[in-house]
Amino acid sequence: MARNIKLRIWRGDSTDGGLKDVVVEANEGEVVLDVIHRVQATQMGDLAVRWNCKAGKCGSCSMEINGKPRLACMTQVASFGEEETITVTPLRAFPIIKDLVTDVSFNYKKAMEVPAYEHPKDLAPGQARMEQIDVERSQEFRKCIECFLCQDVCHVVRDHEENKKSFAGPRFFIRIAELDMHPLDMLKNRKKSAQEEHGLGMCNITKCCTEVCPEHIKITDNAIIPMKERVADIKYDPARWLGSKIRRREGL
């Protein structure tokens, strides 16, 4: 059964913009992306919105709906009250290009700063073997669809533009954690680089990134906190400290 809903959409670009009110028909079972497309087709022909799969797997339709970072294709219209206004705005952590489309290139730059998997030098391509039990912990992080909702909601990125240079954000902490847990990855200093180069210490584990993840990845509990603990072990464990001093003296 169709009903009319009140939609408030942010319109504008990097120089100026504001919220525009519109009333649009919504059919039973539709999601917010459906009604945005209907507005685009019938009332705002130049409305810019990014989307692709409409199945919650590409991460393209990330936006803020009533102030919460969500995927528009996975947010049911029926989850809002009949008299409630649905407000859709672009991701606030990134520069606006036009309307609901933001420039998320920051994330791709950060991805390039994380060293790739380093294959064992004594194994030819195709020779590497792993047991399922060895990859179970890190397999969860491969579910990431790069919607960047976790990046958007992280206050270290969202509220402090100056932090972006030295802070990778939760999406890339799970990437580093995945590689750090990989049984065959030969690059052994990932915990150190997470702390010293990617700003792991700036994360204060509020778990807001976990709360908005559409893939329900336990970003904080299973990636960030364990990596912080391992960093602390390496840096502050007295036995490790004494061992490093002994090895250094032996090398003299």
PDB file of C-alpha atoms in Angstrom:
ATOM      1  CA  MET A   1       0.000   0.000   0.000  1.00  0.00           C
ATOM      2  CA  ALA A   2       1.446   3.351  -1.060  1.00  0.00           C
ATOM      3  CA  ARG A   3       1.671   6.364   1.229  1.00  0.00           C
ATOM      4  CA  ASN A   4       3.132   9.834   0.983  1.00  0.00           C
ATOM      5  CA  ILE A   5       6.242  10.557   3.042  1.00  0.00           C
ATOM      6  CA  LYS A   6       8.044  13.773   3.860  1.00  0.00           C
ATOM      7  CA  LEU A   7      11.634  13.775   2.667  1.00  0.00           C
ATOM      8  CA  ARG A   8      14.233  16.435   3.446  1.00  0.00           C
ATOM      9  CA  ILE A   9      17.219  16.284   1.096  1.00  0.00           C
ATOM     10  CA  TRP A  10      20.462  18.246   1.235  1.00  0.00           C
ATOM     11  CA  ARG A  11      21.072  20.063  -2.055  1.00  0.00           C
ATOM     12  CA  GLY A  12      24.170  21.996  -2.987  1.00  0.00           C
ATOM     13  CA  ASP A  13      27.907  21.735  -3.566  1.00  0.00           C
ATOM     14  CA  SER A  14      31.173  22.614  -1.813  1.00  0.00           C
ATOM     15  CA  THR A  15      30.386  26.333  -1.932  1.00  0.00           C
ATOM     16  CA  ASP A  16      26.784  26.491  -0.722  1.00  0.00           C
ATOM     17  CA  GLY A  17      23.727  24.368  -0.019  1.00  0.00           C
ATOM     18  CA  GLY A  18      20.821  23.566   2.255  1.00  0.00           C
ATOM     19  CA  LEU A  19      17.954  21.206   3.022  1.00  0.00           C
ATOM     20  CA  LYS A  20      15.003  21.043   0.628  1.00  0.00           C
ATOM     21  CA  ASP A  21      11.626  19.585   1.606  1.00  0.00           C
ATOM     22  CA  VAL A  22       9.694  17.325  -0.736  1.00  0.00           C
ATOM     23  CA  VAL A  23       6.715  14.981  -0.480  1.00  0.00           C
ATOM     24  CA  VAL A  24       7.037  11.703  -2.383  1.00  0.00           C
ATOM     25  CA  GLU A  25       5.096   8.482  -2.679  1.00  0.00           C
ATOM     26  CA  ALA A  26       6.540   5.363  -1.072  1.00  0.00           C
ATOM     27  CA  ASN A  27       5.316   1.856  -1.749  1.00  0.00           C
ATOM     28  CA  GLU A  28       5.245  -1.019   0.696  1.00  0.00           C
ATOM     29  CA  GLY A  29       8.648  -2.669   1.108  1.00  0.00           C
ATOM     30  CA  GLU A  30      10.640   0.189  -0.400  1.00  0.00           C
ATOM     31  CA  VAL A  31      13.934   1.497   0.950  1.00  0.00           C
ATOM     32  CA  VAL A  32      15.164   5.072   1.194  1.00  0.00           C
ATOM     33  CA  LEU A  33      17.153   4.719  -2.033  1.00  0.00           C
ATOM     34  CA  ASP A  34      13.916   3.857  -3.876  1.00  0.00           C
ATOM     35  CA  VAL A  35      12.209   7.085  -2.838  1.00  0.00           C
ATOM     36  CA  ILE A  36      15.325   9.127  -3.584  1.00  0.00           C
ATOM     37  CA  HIS A  37      15.276   7.689  -7.093  1.00  0.00           C
ATOM     38  CA  ARG A  38      11.584   8.584  -7.376  1.00  0.00           C
ATOM     39  CA  VAL A  39      12.341  12.171  -6.361  1.00  0.00           C
ATOM     40  CA  GLN A  40      15.155  12.235  -8.886  1.00  0.00           C
ATOM     41  CA  ALA A  41      12.860  10.943 -11.629  1.00  0.00           C
ATOM     42  CA  THR A  42       9.841  13.150 -10.918  1.00  0.00           C
ATOM     43  CA  GLN A  43      10.867  16.297  -9.040  1.00  0.00           C
ATOM     44  CA  MET A  44      14.630  16.877  -8.919  1.00  0.00           C
ATOM     45  CA  GLY A  45      16.111  15.713 -12.195  1.00  0.00           C
ATOM     46  CA  ASP A  46      19.578  17.042 -11.357  1.00  0.00           C
ATOM     47  CA  LEU A  47      19.786  15.425  -7.901  1.00  0.00           C
ATOM     48  CA  ALA A  48      23.190  13.753  -7.491  1.00  0.00           C
ATOM     49  CA  VAL A  49      23.296  10.442  -5.613  1.00  0.00           C
ATOM     50  CA  ARG A  50      25.871   7.651  -5.791  1.00  0.00           C
ATOM     51  CA  TRP A  51      24.691   4.042  -5.911  1.00  0.00           C
ATOM     52  CA  ASN A  52      25.400   0.798  -7.728  1.00  0.00           C
ATOM     53  CA  CYS A  53      24.260  -2.647  -6.565  1.00  0.00           C
ATOM     54  CA  LYS A  54      21.185  -1.803  -4.437  1.00  0.00           C
ATOM     55  CA  ALA A  55      21.913  -4.989  -2.502  1.00  0.00           C
ATOM     56  CA  GLY A  56      24.007  -3.747   0.408  1.00  0.00           C
ATOM     57  CA  LYS A  57      27.256  -5.092  -1.016  1.00  0.00           C
ATOM     58  CA  CYS A  58      28.951  -2.243  -2.914  1.00  0.00           C
ATOM     59  CA  GLY A  59      28.860   0.460  -0.254  1.00  0.00           C
ATOM     60  CA  SER A  60      28.166   3.178  -2.833  1.00  0.00           C
ATOM     61  CA  CYS A  61      24.944   4.628  -1.388  1.00  0.00           C
ATOM     62  CA  SER A  62      26.446   5.654   1.938  1.00  0.00           C
ATOM     63  CA  MET A  63      24.793   8.756   3.361  1.00  0.00           C
ATOM     64  CA  GLU A  64      23.419  10.056   6.638  1.00  0.00           C
ATOM     65  CA  ILE A  65      19.753   9.337   7.283  1.00  0.00           C
ATOM     66  CA  ASN A  66      18.261  11.228  10.211  1.00  0.00           C
ATOM     67  CA  GLY A  67      21.812  11.925  11.365  1.00  0.00           C
ATOM     68  CA  LYS A  68      23.048   8.319  11.327  1.00  0.00           C
ATOM     69  CA  PRO A  69      25.484   6.992   8.697  1.00  0.00           C
ATOM     70  CA  ARG A  70      23.663   4.234   6.787  1.00  0.00           C
ATOM     71  CA  LEU A  71      23.307   2.533   3.418  1.00  0.00           C
ATOM     72  CA  ALA A  72      20.246   4.006   1.703  1.00  0.00           C
ATOM     73  CA  CYS A  73      19.558   0.693  -0.044  1.00  0.00           C
ATOM     74  CA  MET A  74      19.313  -1.145   3.290  1.00  0.00           C
ATOM     75  CA  THR A  75      17.211   1.378   5.206  1.00  0.00           C
ATOM     76  CA  GLN A  76      13.515   0.527   5.080  1.00  0.00           C
ATOM     77  CA  VAL A  77      11.061   3.403   4.732  1.00  0.00           C
ATOM     78  CA  ALA A  78       8.736   1.455   7.047  1.00  0.00           C
ATOM     79  CA  SER A  79      11.251   1.830   9.874  1.00  0.00           C
ATOM     80  CA  PHE A  80      10.221   5.484  10.175  1.00  0.00           C
ATOM     81  CA  GLY A  81       6.919   6.738  11.574  1.00  0.00           C
ATOM     82  CA  GLU A  82       4.183   7.817   9.174  1.00  0.00           C
ATOM     83  CA  GLU A  83       4.430  11.457  10.267  1.00  0.00           C
ATOM     84  CA  GLU A  84       8.209  11.421  10.572  1.00  0.00           C
ATOM     85  CA  THR A  85      10.347  13.453   8.165  1.00  0.00           C
ATOM     86  CA  ILE A  86      13.230  11.456   6.697  1.00  0.00           C
ATOM     87  CA  THR A  87      16.286  13.693   6.388  1.00  0.00           C
ATOM     88  CA  VAL A  88      19.068  12.588   4.043  1.00  0.00           C
ATOM     89  CA  THR A  89      22.433  14.355   4.000  1.00  0.00           C
ATOM     90  CA  PRO A  90      25.896  13.541   2.602  1.00  0.00           C
ATOM     91  CA  LEU A  91      28.651  11.935   4.683  1.00  0.00           C
ATOM     92  CA  ARG A  92      29.939  14.744   6.880  1.00  0.00           C
ATOM     93  CA  ALA A  93      33.532  13.555   7.237  1.00  0.00           C
ATOM     94  CA  PHE A  94      34.337  14.092   3.560  1.00  0.00           C
ATOM     95  CA  PRO A  95      34.216  17.058   1.144  1.00  0.00           C
ATOM     96  CA  ILE A  96      30.945  17.522  -0.735  1.00  0.00           C
ATOM     97  CA  ILE A  97      30.988  17.233  -4.503  1.00  0.00           C
ATOM     98  CA  LYS A  98      27.282  17.726  -5.171  1.00  0.00           C
ATOM     99  CA  ASP A  99      24.111  16.996  -3.205  1.00  0.00           C
ATOM    100  CA  LEU A 100      24.487  13.533  -1.621  1.00  0.00           C
ATOM    101  CA  VAL A 101      27.812  12.718  -3.301  1.00  0.00           C
ATOM    102  CA  THR A 102      31.042  13.234  -1.370  1.00  0.00           C
ATOM    103  CA  ASP A 103      34.717  12.952  -2.264  1.00  0.00           C
ATOM    104  CA  VAL A 104      35.938   9.830  -0.442  1.00  0.00           C
ATOM    105  CA  SER A 105      39.374   9.781  -2.108  1.00  0.00           C
ATOM    106  CA  PHE A 106      40.936  10.207   1.359  1.00  0.00           C
ATOM    107  CA  ASN A 107      40.201   6.542   1.957  1.00  0.00           C
ATOM    108  CA  TYR A 108      41.916   5.380  -1.231  1.00  0.00           C
ATOM    109  CA  LYS A 109      45.007   7.398  -0.355  1.00  0.00           C
ATOM    110  CA  LYS A 110      45.081   5.723   3.050  1.00  0.00           C
ATOM    111  CA  ALA A 111      44.679   2.311   1.420  1.00  0.00           C
ATOM    112  CA  MET A 112      47.818   2.937  -0.626  1.00  0.00           C
ATOM    113  CA  GLU A 113      49.761   3.704   2.555  1.00  0.00           C
ATOM    114  CA  VAL A 114      49.128   0.223   3.989  1.00  0.00           C
ATOM    115  CA  PRO A 115      51.771  -2.216   2.664  1.00  0.00           C
ATOM    116  CA  ALA A 116      50.275  -5.155   0.788  1.00  0.00           C
ATOM    117  CA  TYR A 117      50.554  -8.825   1.748  1.00  0.00           C
ATOM    118  CA  GLU A 118      54.167  -9.977   1.495  1.00  0.00           C
ATOM    119  CA  HIS A 119      54.436 -13.497   0.073  1.00  0.00           C
ATOM    120  CA  PRO A 120      56.978 -15.976   1.569  1.00  0.00           C
ATOM    121  CA  LYS A 121      60.100 -15.770  -0.559  1.00  0.00           C
ATOM    122  CA  ASP A 122      60.773 -19.523  -0.379  1.00  0.00           C
ATOM    123  CA  LEU A 123      57.392 -20.405  -1.900  1.00  0.00           C
ATOM    124  CA  ALA A 124      56.539 -20.163  -5.579  1.00  0.00           C
ATOM    125  CA  PRO A 125      53.133 -18.783  -6.633  1.00  0.00           C
ATOM    126  CA  GLY A 126      50.507 -21.450  -5.942  1.00  0.00           C
ATOM    127  CA  GLN A 127      52.551 -23.264  -3.307  1.00  0.00           C
ATOM    128  CA  ALA A 128      51.249 -21.382  -0.258  1.00  0.00           C
ATOM    129  CA  ARG A 129      49.003 -23.480   1.996  1.00  0.00           C
ATOM    130  CA  MET A 130      46.940 -22.493   5.039  1.00  0.00           C
ATOM    131  CA  GLU A 131      44.573 -24.295   7.379  1.00  0.00           C
ATOM    132  CA  GLN A 132      41.103 -22.848   7.924  1.00  0.00           C
ATOM    133  CA  ILE A 133      41.780 -22.559  11.648  1.00  0.00           C
ATOM    134  CA  ASP A 134      44.707 -20.237  10.868  1.00  0.00           C
ATOM    135  CA  VAL A 135      42.559 -17.676   9.045  1.00  0.00           C
ATOM    136  CA  GLU A 136      39.289 -17.794  10.990  1.00  0.00           C
ATOM    137  CA  ARG A 137      40.084 -14.721  13.100  1.00  0.00           C
ATOM    138  CA  SER A 138      41.068 -12.528  10.158  1.00  0.00           C
ATOM    139  CA  GLN A 139      38.395 -13.791   7.753  1.00  0.00           C
ATOM    140  CA  GLU A 140      35.779 -11.574   9.417  1.00  0.00           C
ATOM    141  CA  PHE A 141      37.602  -8.447   8.226  1.00  0.00           C
ATOM    142  CA  ARG A 142      37.369  -9.542   4.578  1.00  0.00           C
ATOM    143  CA  LYS A 143      33.617  -8.881   4.735  1.00  0.00           C
ATOM    144  CA  CYS A 144      34.268  -5.115   4.549  1.00  0.00           C
ATOM    145  CA  ILE A 145      32.426  -3.544   1.569  1.00  0.00           C
ATOM    146  CA  GLU A 146      34.255  -0.199   1.883  1.00  0.00           C
ATOM    147  CA  CYS A 147      31.120   1.830   2.454  1.00  0.00           C
ATOM    148  CA  PHE A 148      33.270   4.070   4.708  1.00  0.00           C
ATOM    149  CA  LEU A 149      30.459   4.513   7.227  1.00  0.00           C
ATOM    150  CA  CYS A 150      32.955   3.641   9.965  1.00  0.00           C
ATOM    151  CA  GLN A 151      35.306   6.310   8.661  1.00  0.00           C
ATOM    152  CA  ASP A 152      32.479   8.845   8.568  1.00  0.00           C
ATOM    153  CA  VAL A 153      31.292   8.244  12.128  1.00  0.00           C
ATOM    154  CA  CYS A 154      34.804   8.158  13.643  1.00  0.00           C
ATOM    155  CA  HIS A 155      35.145  11.479  15.464  1.00  0.00           C
ATOM    156  CA  VAL A 156      38.933  11.496  14.980  1.00  0.00           C
ATOM    157  CA  VAL A 157      38.307  11.850  11.231  1.00  0.00           C
ATOM    158  CA  ARG A 158      34.938  13.598  11.320  1.00  0.00           C
ATOM    159  CA  ASP A 159      35.643  16.391  13.789  1.00  0.00           C
ATOM    160  CA  HIS A 160      39.340  17.057  13.256  1.00  0.00           C
ATOM    161  CA  GLU A 161      40.446  17.678   9.683  1.00  0.00           C
ATOM    162  CA  GLU A 162      44.039  18.045  10.871  1.00  0.00           C
ATOM    163  CA  ASN A 163      44.068  14.380  11.982  1.00  0.00           C
ATOM    164  CA  LYS A 164      43.537  12.970   8.514  1.00  0.00           C
ATOM    165  CA  LYS A 165      47.217  13.182   7.644  1.00  0.00           C
ATOM    166  CA  SER A 166      48.293  10.903  10.493  1.00  0.00           C
ATOM    167  CA  PHE A 167      45.179   8.796  11.168  1.00  0.00           C
ATOM    168  CA  ALA A 168      44.112   5.926   8.898  1.00  0.00           C
ATOM    169  CA  GLY A 169      40.754   5.221  10.529  1.00  0.00           C
ATOM    170  CA  PRO A 170      38.876   2.034  11.488  1.00  0.00           C
ATOM    171  CA  ARG A 171      38.534   0.679   7.959  1.00  0.00           C
ATOM    172  CA  PHE A 172      42.305   0.467   7.622  1.00  0.00           C
ATOM    173  CA  PHE A 173      42.920  -0.732  11.149  1.00  0.00           C
ATOM    174  CA  ILE A 174      40.966  -3.873  10.262  1.00  0.00           C
ATOM    175  CA  ARG A 175      43.046  -4.175   7.084  1.00  0.00           C
ATOM    176  CA  ILE A 176      46.267  -3.966   9.095  1.00  0.00           C
ATOM    177  CA  ALA A 177      44.875  -6.376  11.702  1.00  0.00           C
ATOM    178  CA  GLU A 178      43.905  -8.854   8.975  1.00  0.00           C
ATOM    179  CA  LEU A 179      47.423  -8.828   7.533  1.00  0.00           C
ATOM    180  CA  ASP A 180      48.976  -8.961  10.995  1.00  0.00           C
ATOM    181  CA  MET A 181      46.971 -12.141  11.723  1.00  0.00           C
ATOM    182  CA  HIS A 182      47.727 -13.682   8.313  1.00  0.00           C
ATOM    183  CA  PRO A 183      49.746 -16.889   8.857  1.00  0.00           C
ATOM    184  CA  LEU A 184      51.907 -16.395   5.760  1.00  0.00           C
ATOM    185  CA  ASP A 185      52.428 -12.617   5.647  1.00  0.00           C
ATOM    186  CA  MET A 186      56.145 -11.965   5.991  1.00  0.00           C
ATOM    187  CA  LEU A 187      55.976  -8.289   6.938  1.00  0.00           C
ATOM    188  CA  LYS A 188      56.386  -8.464  10.712  1.00  0.00           C
ATOM    189  CA  ASN A 189      56.243  -4.803  11.772  1.00  0.00           C
ATOM    190  CA  ARG A 190      52.547  -4.125  11.121  1.00  0.00           C
ATOM    191  CA  LYS A 191      51.679  -3.497  14.782  1.00  0.00           C
ATOM    192  CA  LYS A 192      54.481  -0.955  15.054  1.00  0.00           C
ATOM    193  CA  SER A 193      53.489   0.825  11.849  1.00  0.00           C
ATOM    194  CA  ALA A 194      49.827   0.888  12.952  1.00  0.00           C
ATOM    195  CA  GLN A 195      50.918   2.801  16.041  1.00  0.00           C
ATOM    196  CA  GLU A 196      53.659   5.005  14.606  1.00  0.00           C
ATOM    197  CA  GLU A 197      52.475   5.658  11.055  1.00  0.00           C
ATOM    198  CA  HIS A 198      48.684   5.176  11.029  1.00  0.00           C
ATOM    199  CA  GLY A 199      47.621   6.715  14.352  1.00  0.00           C
ATOM    200  CA  LEU A 200      46.305   3.664  16.197  1.00  0.00           C
ATOM    201  CA  GLY A 201      46.925   5.399  19.519  1.00  0.00           C
ATOM    202  CA  MET A 202      44.506   8.200  18.588  1.00  0.00           C
ATOM    203  CA  CYS A 203      41.567   5.783  18.647  1.00  0.00           C
ATOM    204  CA  ASN A 204      39.773   5.891  22.019  1.00  0.00           C
ATOM    205  CA  ILE A 205      37.617   2.808  21.303  1.00  0.00           C
ATOM    206  CA  THR A 206      34.157   4.386  21.509  1.00  0.00           C
ATOM    207  CA  LYS A 207      32.869   1.549  19.271  1.00  0.00           C
ATOM    208  CA  CYS A 208      30.880   3.963  17.095  1.00  0.00           C
ATOM    209  CA  CYS A 209      32.512   2.379  14.019  1.00  0.00           C
ATOM    210  CA  THR A 210      31.243  -1.065  15.032  1.00  0.00           C
ATOM    211  CA  GLU A 211      27.721   0.281  15.574  1.00  0.00           C
ATOM    212  CA  VAL A 212      27.328   1.550  11.986  1.00  0.00           C
ATOM    213  CA  CYS A 213      29.015  -1.338  10.133  1.00  0.00           C
ATOM    214  CA  PRO A 214      26.429  -2.919   7.775  1.00  0.00           C
ATOM    215  CA  GLU A 215      28.427  -6.160   7.723  1.00  0.00           C
ATOM    216  CA  HIS A 216      28.399  -6.353  11.542  1.00  0.00           C
ATOM    217  CA  ILE A 217      32.176  -6.591  11.739  1.00  0.00           C
ATOM    218  CA  LYS A 218      33.342  -6.254  15.340  1.00  0.00           C
ATOM    219  CA  ILE A 219      35.874  -3.604  14.355  1.00  0.00           C
ATOM    220  CA  THR A 220      36.714  -2.452  17.863  1.00  0.00           C
ATOM    221  CA  ASP A 221      36.604  -5.712  19.832  1.00  0.00           C
ATOM    222  CA  ASN A 222      38.215  -8.017  17.277  1.00  0.00           C
ATOM    223  CA  ALA A 223      40.694  -5.720  15.502  1.00  0.00           C
ATOM    224  CA  ILE A 224      41.486  -2.427  17.208  1.00  0.00           C
ATOM    225  CA  ILE A 225      41.580  -3.501  20.872  1.00  0.00           C
ATOM    226  CA  PRO A 226      43.667  -6.673  20.256  1.00  0.00           C
ATOM    227  CA  MET A 227      46.124  -4.660  18.158  1.00  0.00           C
ATOM    228  CA  LYS A 228      46.376  -1.966  20.837  1.00  0.00           C
ATOM    229  CA  GLU A 229      47.066  -4.680  23.425  1.00  0.00           C
ATOM    230  CA  ARG A 230      49.812  -6.224  21.310  1.00  0.00           C
ATOM    231  CA  VAL A 231      51.388  -2.811  20.736  1.00  0.00           C
ATOM    232  CA  ALA A 232      51.382  -2.195  24.506  1.00  0.00           C
ATOM    233  CA  ASP A 233      52.886  -5.641  25.145  1.00  0.00           C
ATOM    234  CA  ILE A 234      55.754  -4.985  22.777  1.00  0.00           C
ATOM    235  CA  LYS A 235      56.447  -1.484  24.083  1.00  0.00           C
ATOM    236  CA  TYR A 236      55.932  -1.867  27.821  1.00  0.00           C
ATOM    237  CA  ASP A 237      56.364  -5.553  28.763  1.00  0.00           C
ATOM    238  CA  PRO A 238      59.411  -5.622  31.109  1.00  0.00           C
ATOM    239  CA  ALA A 239      60.541  -9.067  29.950  1.00  0.00           C
ATOM    240  CA  ARG A 240      60.545  -7.931  26.326  1.00  0.00           C
ATOM    241  CA  TRP A 241      62.380  -4.738  27.305  1.00  0.00           C
ATOM    242  CA  LEU A 242      65.074  -6.674  29.195  1.00  0.00           C
ATOM    243  CA  GLY A 243      65.412  -9.151  26.336  1.00  0.00           C
ATOM    244  CA  SER A 244      65.962  -6.348  23.844  1.00  0.00           C
ATOM    245  CA  LYS A 245      68.680  -4.838  26.065  1.00  0.00           C
ATOM    246  CA  ILE A 246      70.456  -8.205  26.381  1.00  0.00           C
ATOM    247  CA  ARG A 247      70.335  -8.816  22.624  1.00  0.00           C
ATOM    248  CA  ARG A 248      71.644  -5.322  21.988  1.00  0.00           C
ATOM    249  CA  ARG A 249      74.610  -5.887  24.329  1.00  0.00           C
ATOM    250  CA  GLU A 250      75.364  -9.256  22.746  1.00  0.00           C
ATOM    251  CA  GLY A 251      75.502  -7.584  19.364  1.00  0.00           C
ATOM    252  CA  LEU A 252      78.212  -5.169  20.464  1.00  0.00           C
TER     253      LEU A 252
END
